[in-house]
Coordinates of C-alpha atoms and ligand atoms in Angstrom, one line a residue:
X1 CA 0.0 0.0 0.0
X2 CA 1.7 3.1 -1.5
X3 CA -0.6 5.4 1.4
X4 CA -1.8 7.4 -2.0
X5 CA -3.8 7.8 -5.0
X6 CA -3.3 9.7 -8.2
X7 CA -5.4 11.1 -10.3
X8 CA -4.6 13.9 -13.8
X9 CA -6.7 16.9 -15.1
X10 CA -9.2 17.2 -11.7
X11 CA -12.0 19.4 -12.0
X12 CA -12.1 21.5 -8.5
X13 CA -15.3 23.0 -9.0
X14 CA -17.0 20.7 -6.3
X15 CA -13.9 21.2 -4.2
X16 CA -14.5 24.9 -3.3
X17 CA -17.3 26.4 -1.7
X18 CA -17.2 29.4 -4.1
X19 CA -17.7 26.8 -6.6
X20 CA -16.0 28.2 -9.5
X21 CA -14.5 26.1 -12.0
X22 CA -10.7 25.4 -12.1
X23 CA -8.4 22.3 -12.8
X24 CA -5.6 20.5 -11.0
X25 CA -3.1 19.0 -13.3
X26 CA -2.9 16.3 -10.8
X27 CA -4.1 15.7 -7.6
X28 CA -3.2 13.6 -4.6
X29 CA -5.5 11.6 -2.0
X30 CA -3.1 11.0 0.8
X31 CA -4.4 8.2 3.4
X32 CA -1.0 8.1 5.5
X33 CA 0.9 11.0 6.6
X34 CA 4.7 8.5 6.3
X35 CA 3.9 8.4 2.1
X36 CA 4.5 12.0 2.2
X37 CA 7.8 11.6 2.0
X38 CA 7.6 9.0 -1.1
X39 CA 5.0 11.5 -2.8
X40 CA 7.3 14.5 -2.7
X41 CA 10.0 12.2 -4.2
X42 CA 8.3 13.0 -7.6
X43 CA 9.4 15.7 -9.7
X44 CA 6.7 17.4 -9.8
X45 CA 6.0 17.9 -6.2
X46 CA 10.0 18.5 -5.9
X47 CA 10.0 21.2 -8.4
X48 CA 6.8 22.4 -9.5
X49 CA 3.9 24.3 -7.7
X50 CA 2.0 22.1 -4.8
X51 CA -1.2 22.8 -3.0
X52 CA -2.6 21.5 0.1
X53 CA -6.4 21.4 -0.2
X54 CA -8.8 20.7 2.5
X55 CA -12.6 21.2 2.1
X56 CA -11.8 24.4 -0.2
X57 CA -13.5 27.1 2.0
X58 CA -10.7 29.7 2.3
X59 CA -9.4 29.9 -1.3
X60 CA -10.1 31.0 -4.5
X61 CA -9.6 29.5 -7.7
X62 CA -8.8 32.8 -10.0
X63 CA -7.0 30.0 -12.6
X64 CA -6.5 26.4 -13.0
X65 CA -3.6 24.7 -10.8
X66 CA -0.4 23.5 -13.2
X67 CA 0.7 21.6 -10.2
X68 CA -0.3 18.9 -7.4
X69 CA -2.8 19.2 -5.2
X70 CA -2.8 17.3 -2.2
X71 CA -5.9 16.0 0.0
X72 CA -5.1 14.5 3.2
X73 CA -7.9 11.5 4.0
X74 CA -6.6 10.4 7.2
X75 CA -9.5 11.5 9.6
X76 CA -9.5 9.9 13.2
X77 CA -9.3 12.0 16.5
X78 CA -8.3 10.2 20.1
X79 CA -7.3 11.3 23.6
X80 CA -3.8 10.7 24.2
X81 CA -3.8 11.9 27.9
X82 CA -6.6 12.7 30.7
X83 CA -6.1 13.9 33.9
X84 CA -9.5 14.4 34.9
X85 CA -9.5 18.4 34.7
X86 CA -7.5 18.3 31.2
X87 CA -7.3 16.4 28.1
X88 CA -4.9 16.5 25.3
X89 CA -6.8 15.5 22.1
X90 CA -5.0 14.4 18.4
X91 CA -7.1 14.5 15.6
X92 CA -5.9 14.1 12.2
X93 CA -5.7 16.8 9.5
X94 CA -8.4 15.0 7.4
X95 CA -11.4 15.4 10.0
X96 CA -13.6 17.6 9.7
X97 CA -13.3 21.0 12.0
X98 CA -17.5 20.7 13.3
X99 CA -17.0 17.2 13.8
X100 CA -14.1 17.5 16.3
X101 CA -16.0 20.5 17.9
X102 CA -18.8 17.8 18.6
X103 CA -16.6 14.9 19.1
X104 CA -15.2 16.8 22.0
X105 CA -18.1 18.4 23.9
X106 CA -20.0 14.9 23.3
X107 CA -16.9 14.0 25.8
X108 CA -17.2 16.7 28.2
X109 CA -14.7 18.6 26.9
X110 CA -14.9 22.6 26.7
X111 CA -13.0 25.8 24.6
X112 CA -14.2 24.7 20.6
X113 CA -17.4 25.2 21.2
X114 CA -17.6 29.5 20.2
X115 CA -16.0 28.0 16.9
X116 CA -18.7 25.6 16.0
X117 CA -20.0 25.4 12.2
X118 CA -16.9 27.0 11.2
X119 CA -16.3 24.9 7.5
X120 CA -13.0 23.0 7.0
X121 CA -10.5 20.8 8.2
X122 CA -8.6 20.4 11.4
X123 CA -5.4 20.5 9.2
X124 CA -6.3 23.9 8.2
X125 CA -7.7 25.5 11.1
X126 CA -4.1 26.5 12.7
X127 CA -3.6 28.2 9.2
X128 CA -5.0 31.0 9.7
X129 CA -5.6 30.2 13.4
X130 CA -9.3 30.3 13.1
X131 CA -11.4 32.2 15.2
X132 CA -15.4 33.7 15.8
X133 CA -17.0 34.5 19.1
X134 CA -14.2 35.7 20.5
X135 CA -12.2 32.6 20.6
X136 CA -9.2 31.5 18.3
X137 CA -8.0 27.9 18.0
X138 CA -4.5 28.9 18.6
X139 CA -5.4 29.1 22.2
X140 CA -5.9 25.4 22.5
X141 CA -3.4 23.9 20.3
X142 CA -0.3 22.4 22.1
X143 CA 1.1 20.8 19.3
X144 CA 1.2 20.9 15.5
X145 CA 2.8 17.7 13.9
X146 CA 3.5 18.7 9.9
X147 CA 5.6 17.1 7.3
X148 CA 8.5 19.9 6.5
X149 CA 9.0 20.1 2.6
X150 CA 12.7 21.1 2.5
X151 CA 14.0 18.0 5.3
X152 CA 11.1 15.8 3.8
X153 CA 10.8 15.3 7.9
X154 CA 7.2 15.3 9.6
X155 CA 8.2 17.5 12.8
X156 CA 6.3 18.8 15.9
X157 CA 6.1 22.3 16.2
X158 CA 4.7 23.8 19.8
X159 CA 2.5 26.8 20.1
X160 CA 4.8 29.3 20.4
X161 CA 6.7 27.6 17.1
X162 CA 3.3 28.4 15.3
X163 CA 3.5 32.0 16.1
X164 CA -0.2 32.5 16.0
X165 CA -1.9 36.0 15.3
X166 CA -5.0 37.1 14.4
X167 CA -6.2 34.7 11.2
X168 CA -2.3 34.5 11.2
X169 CA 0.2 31.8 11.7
X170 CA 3.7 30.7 10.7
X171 CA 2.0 28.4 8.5
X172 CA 0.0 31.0 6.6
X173 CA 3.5 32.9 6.4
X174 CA 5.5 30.0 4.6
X175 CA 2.5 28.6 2.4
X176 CA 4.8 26.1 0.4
X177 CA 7.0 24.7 3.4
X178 CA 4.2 22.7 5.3
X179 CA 1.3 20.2 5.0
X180 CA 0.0 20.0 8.2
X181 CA -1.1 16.2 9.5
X182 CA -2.3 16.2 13.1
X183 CA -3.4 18.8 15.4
X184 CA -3.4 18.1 19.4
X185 CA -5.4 20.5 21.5
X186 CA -5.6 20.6 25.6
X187 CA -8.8 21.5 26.0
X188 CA -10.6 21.7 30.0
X189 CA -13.4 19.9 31.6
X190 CA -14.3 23.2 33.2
X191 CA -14.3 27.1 31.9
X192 CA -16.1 29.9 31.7
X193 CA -18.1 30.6 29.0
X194 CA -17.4 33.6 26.5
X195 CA -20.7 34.8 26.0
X196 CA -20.1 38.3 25.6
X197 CA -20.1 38.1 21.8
X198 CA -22.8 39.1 19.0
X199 CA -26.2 38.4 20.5
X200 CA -24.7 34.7 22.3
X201 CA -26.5 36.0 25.7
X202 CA -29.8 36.5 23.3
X203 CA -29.7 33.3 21.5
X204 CA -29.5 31.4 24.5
X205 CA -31.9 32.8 26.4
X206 CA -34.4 32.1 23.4
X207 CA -33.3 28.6 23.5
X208 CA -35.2 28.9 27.0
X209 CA -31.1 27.5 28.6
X210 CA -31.1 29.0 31.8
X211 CA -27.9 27.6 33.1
X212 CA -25.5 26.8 29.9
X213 CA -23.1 25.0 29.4
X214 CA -20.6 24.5 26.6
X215 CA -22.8 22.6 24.5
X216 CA -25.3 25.6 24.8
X217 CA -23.3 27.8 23.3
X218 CA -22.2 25.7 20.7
X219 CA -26.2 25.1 19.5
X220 CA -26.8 28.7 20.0
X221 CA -24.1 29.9 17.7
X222 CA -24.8 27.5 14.8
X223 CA -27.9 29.0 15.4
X224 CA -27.1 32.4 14.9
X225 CA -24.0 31.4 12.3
X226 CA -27.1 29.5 10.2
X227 CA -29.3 32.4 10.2
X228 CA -26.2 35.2 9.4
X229 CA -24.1 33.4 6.5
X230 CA -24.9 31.9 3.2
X231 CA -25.0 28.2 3.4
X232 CA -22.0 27.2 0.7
X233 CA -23.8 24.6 -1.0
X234 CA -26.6 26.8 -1.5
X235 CA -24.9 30.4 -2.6
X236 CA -20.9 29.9 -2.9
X237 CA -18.7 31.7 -1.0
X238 CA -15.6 31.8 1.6
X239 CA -17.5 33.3 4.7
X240 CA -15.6 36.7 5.2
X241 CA -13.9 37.5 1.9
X242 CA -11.7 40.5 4.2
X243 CA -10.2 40.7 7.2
X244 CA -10.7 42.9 9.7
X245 CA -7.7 45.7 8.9
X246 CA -5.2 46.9 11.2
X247 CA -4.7 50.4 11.5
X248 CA -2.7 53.2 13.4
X249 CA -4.4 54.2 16.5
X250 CA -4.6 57.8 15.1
X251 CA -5.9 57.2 12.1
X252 CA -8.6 54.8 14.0
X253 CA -9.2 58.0 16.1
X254 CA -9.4 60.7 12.5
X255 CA -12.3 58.0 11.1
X256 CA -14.3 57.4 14.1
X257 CA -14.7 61.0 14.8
X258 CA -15.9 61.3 11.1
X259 CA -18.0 58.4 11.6
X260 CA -19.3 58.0 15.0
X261 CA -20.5 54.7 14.4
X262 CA -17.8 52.8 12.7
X263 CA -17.1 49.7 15.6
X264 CA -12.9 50.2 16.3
X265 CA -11.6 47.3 18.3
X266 CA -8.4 46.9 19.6
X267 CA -5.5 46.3 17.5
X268 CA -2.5 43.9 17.7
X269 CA -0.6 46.4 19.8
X270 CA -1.0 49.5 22.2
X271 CA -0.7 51.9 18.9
X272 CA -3.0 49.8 16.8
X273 CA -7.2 49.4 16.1
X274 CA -8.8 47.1 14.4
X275 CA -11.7 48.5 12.5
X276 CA -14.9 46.4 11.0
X277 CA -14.3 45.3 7.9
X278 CA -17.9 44.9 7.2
X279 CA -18.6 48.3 8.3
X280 CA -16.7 49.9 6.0
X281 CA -17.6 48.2 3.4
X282 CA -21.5 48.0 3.7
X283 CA -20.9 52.3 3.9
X284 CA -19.4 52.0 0.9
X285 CA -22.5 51.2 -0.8
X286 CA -21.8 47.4 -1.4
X287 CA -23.9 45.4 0.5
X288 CA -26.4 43.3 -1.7
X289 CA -24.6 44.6 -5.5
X290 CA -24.5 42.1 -7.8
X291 CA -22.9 42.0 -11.1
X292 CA -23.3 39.1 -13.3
X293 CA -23.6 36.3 -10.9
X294 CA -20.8 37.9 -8.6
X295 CA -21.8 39.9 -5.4
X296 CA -21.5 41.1 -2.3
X297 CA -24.2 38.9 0.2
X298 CA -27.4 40.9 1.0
X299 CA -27.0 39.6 4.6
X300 CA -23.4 40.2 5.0
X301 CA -21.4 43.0 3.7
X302 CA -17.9 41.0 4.0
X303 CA -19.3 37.8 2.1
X304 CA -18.3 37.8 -1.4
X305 CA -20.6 34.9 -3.3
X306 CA -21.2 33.3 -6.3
X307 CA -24.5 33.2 -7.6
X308 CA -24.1 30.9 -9.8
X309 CA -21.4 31.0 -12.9
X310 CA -19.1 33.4 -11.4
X311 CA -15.3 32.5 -12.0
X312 CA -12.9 33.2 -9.8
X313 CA -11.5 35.8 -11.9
X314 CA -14.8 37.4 -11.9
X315 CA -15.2 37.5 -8.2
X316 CA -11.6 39.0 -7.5
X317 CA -12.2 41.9 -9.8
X318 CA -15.1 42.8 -8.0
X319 CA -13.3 42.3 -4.6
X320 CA -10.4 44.6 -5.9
X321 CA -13.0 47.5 -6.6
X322 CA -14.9 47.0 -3.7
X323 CA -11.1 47.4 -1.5
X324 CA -10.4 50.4 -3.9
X325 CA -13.6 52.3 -2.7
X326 CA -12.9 51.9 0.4
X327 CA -9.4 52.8 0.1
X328 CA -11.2 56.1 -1.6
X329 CA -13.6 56.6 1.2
X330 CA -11.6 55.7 4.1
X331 CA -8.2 55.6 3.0
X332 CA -8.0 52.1 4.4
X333 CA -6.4 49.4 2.8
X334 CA -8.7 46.0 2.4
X335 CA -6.7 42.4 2.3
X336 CA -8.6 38.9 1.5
X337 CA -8.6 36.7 3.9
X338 CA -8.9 33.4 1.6
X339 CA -5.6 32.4 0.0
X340 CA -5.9 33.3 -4.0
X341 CA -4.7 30.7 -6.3
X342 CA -3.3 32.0 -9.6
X343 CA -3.3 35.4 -8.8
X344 CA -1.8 37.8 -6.1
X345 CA -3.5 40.5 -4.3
X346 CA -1.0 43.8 -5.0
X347 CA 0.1 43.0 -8.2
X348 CA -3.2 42.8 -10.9
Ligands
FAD401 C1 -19.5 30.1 5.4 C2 -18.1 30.2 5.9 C3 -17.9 30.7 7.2 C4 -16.6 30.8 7.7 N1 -16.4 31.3 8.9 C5 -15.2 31.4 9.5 C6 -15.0 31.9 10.8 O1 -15.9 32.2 11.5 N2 -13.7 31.9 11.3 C7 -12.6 31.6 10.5 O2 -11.5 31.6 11.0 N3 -12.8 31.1 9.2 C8 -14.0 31.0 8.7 N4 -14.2 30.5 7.4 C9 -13.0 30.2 6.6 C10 -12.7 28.7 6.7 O3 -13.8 28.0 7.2 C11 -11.4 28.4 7.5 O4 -10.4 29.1 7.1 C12 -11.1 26.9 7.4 O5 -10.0 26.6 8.3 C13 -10.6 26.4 6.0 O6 -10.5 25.0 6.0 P1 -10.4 24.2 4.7 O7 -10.2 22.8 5.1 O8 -11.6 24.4 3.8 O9 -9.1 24.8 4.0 P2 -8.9 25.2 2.5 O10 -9.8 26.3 2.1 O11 -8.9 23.9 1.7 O12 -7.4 25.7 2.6 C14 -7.1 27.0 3.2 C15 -5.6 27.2 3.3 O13 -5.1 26.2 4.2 C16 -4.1 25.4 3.5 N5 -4.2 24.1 4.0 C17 -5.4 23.4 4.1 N6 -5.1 22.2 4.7 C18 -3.8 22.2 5.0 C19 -2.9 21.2 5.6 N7 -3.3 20.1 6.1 N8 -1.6 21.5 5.7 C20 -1.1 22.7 5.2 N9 -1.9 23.6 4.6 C21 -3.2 23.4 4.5 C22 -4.4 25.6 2.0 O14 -3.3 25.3 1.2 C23 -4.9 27.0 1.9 O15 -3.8 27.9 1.9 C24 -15.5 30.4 6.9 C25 -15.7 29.9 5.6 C26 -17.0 29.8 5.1 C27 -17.3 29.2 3.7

């Protein structure tokens, strides 16, 4: 058993939740994390262009892929320790992110559940350290076990080695250098809830929960994450297409004067804000446009979607006029959040 299949010329238009139509040259189903060494003993992963693929809901496709595209399969999740206030879960790259959030509160197990319904894999979530409600994944992660492309080594890298920031990591930072194959979190029996977030309180107490507890909060924000995002497989799209930008405190202070009612949070240091991306953009006029079958979601200003035949060229030419306009208005500079394949954000 070589651990994995190939397959030439894939179609990847049911492989991301924009659902627009590209090609892989070839792509990889990997069922063992050891054949990743034999796979990258090919030429073409040696030399050419390789891309690690999960479930395909934080990229877009602006081109087909000339290279390898690899899909980790390996999907089972355990508790390697226990010590009755504390347990130190694995789970392999190939599971699916809501699945481990359930796996682990079905256990007792608390911290995953303000990132419940988040799409993906657990191989991608410490990618861009993902993160709603107030809670980021990079908070429970101990350990990050990833196959290094240049040693051809699989190697454990600690928190602090993943230098986690906000939807940043080291991994996001060196794209080509890592495939990710196991994530262990320590996550408590016991902690208190973060319900401070975005109508959580509200939900809850509509749920008619008086007391909650983790498995609560999880329910109530699929709830609320059901009612506020496009479902994928109905309307394609990435979830928030921009991130939140971070800008000097004194130009945070110049705006919100200006605009009283822009949200500033704070930043990533005592001289920084972060503003609403959402915000901005939804004052810009482009909440609900649509152009084609490209748009802006009617429910949510930072939701690029497809509705319907888009490409992906289609949708980052309207993302790159939406950031100009608010680069007019505001004179604040946009950035995707999903990685863009076959194109790059400054240089159009
Ligand atoms: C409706 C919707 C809502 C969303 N809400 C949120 C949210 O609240 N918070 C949030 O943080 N994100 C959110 N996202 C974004 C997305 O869910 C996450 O970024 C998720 O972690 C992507 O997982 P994926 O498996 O689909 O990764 P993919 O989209 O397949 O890949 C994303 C990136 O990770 C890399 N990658 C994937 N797997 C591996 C691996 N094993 N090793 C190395 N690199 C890898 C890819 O090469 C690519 O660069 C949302 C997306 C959608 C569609």
């Amino acid at each position: 058993m070589s651990g994995y299949q190939l397959a030439d010329n894939v179609s990847l238009q049911g492989r991301n939740t924009f659902r627009v139509p590209a090609r892989a040259a070839m792509m990889a189903d990997v069922t063992r994390a050891d054949a990743l060494a034999e796979l990258y003993d090919f030429a073409m992963l040696r030399e050419g262009p390789v891309l690690v693929l999960g479930e395909g809901s934080n990229l877009l496709f602006a081109a087909d892929f000339p290279g390898v595209i690899i899909c980790l399969t390996m999907a089972g999740i355990r508790i390697l320790e226990d010590d009755g206030q504390h347990a130190l879960v694995i789970a392999d790259a190939g599971v699916n992110w809501n699945d481990l959030v359930g796996w682990t509160l079905a256990r007792g197990l608390c911290g995953l559940e303000n990132m419940a319904l988040i799409p993906g894999t657990v191989g991608a979530s410490p990618i861009q350290n993902i993160g709603a409600y107030g809670v980021e994944v990079g908070e429970f992660i101990e350990t990050v076990e990833a196959f290094q492309r240049d040693t051809g080594q699989i190697k454990r890298l600690s928190k602090a080695d993943c230098e986690f920031a906000y939807r940043d990591s080291r991994f996001k930072q060196q794209a080509d250098r890592w495939v990710i194959t196991a994530v262990e979190l320590r996550l408590p029996r016991r902690r208190e809830l973060q319900l401070d977030y975005a109508g959580v309180r509200e939900e809850i107490a509509g749920m008619g929960v008086g007391n909650p507890r983790a498995v609560h909060v999880a329910e109530a924000i699929s709830r609320i994450r059901t009612r506020k995002l496009p479902n994928p497989s109905v309307l394609g799209n990435a979830g928030s297409f921009f991130k939140n930008p971070i800008v000097p405190g004194a130009l945070a202070l110049a705006l919100k004067d200006a605009h009283p009612a822009l949200p500033v949070y704070p930043g990533d240091s005592a001289t920084t804000r972060k503003l609403s991306a959402a915000w901005l953009i939804e004052s810009a006029g482009w909440k609900g446009y649509r152009e084609g079958d490209a748009g802006i979601a009617a429910q949510h200003a930072l939701v690029l979607v497809n509705h319907g035949n888009a490409t992906g060229a289609q949708l980052l030419s309207l993302a790159h006029r939406v950031a100009d306009s608010v680069q007019e208005k505001f004179a604040v500079a946009l950035e995707p959040e999903p990685r863009l394949i076959g194109a790059n954000w400054e240089h159009r």
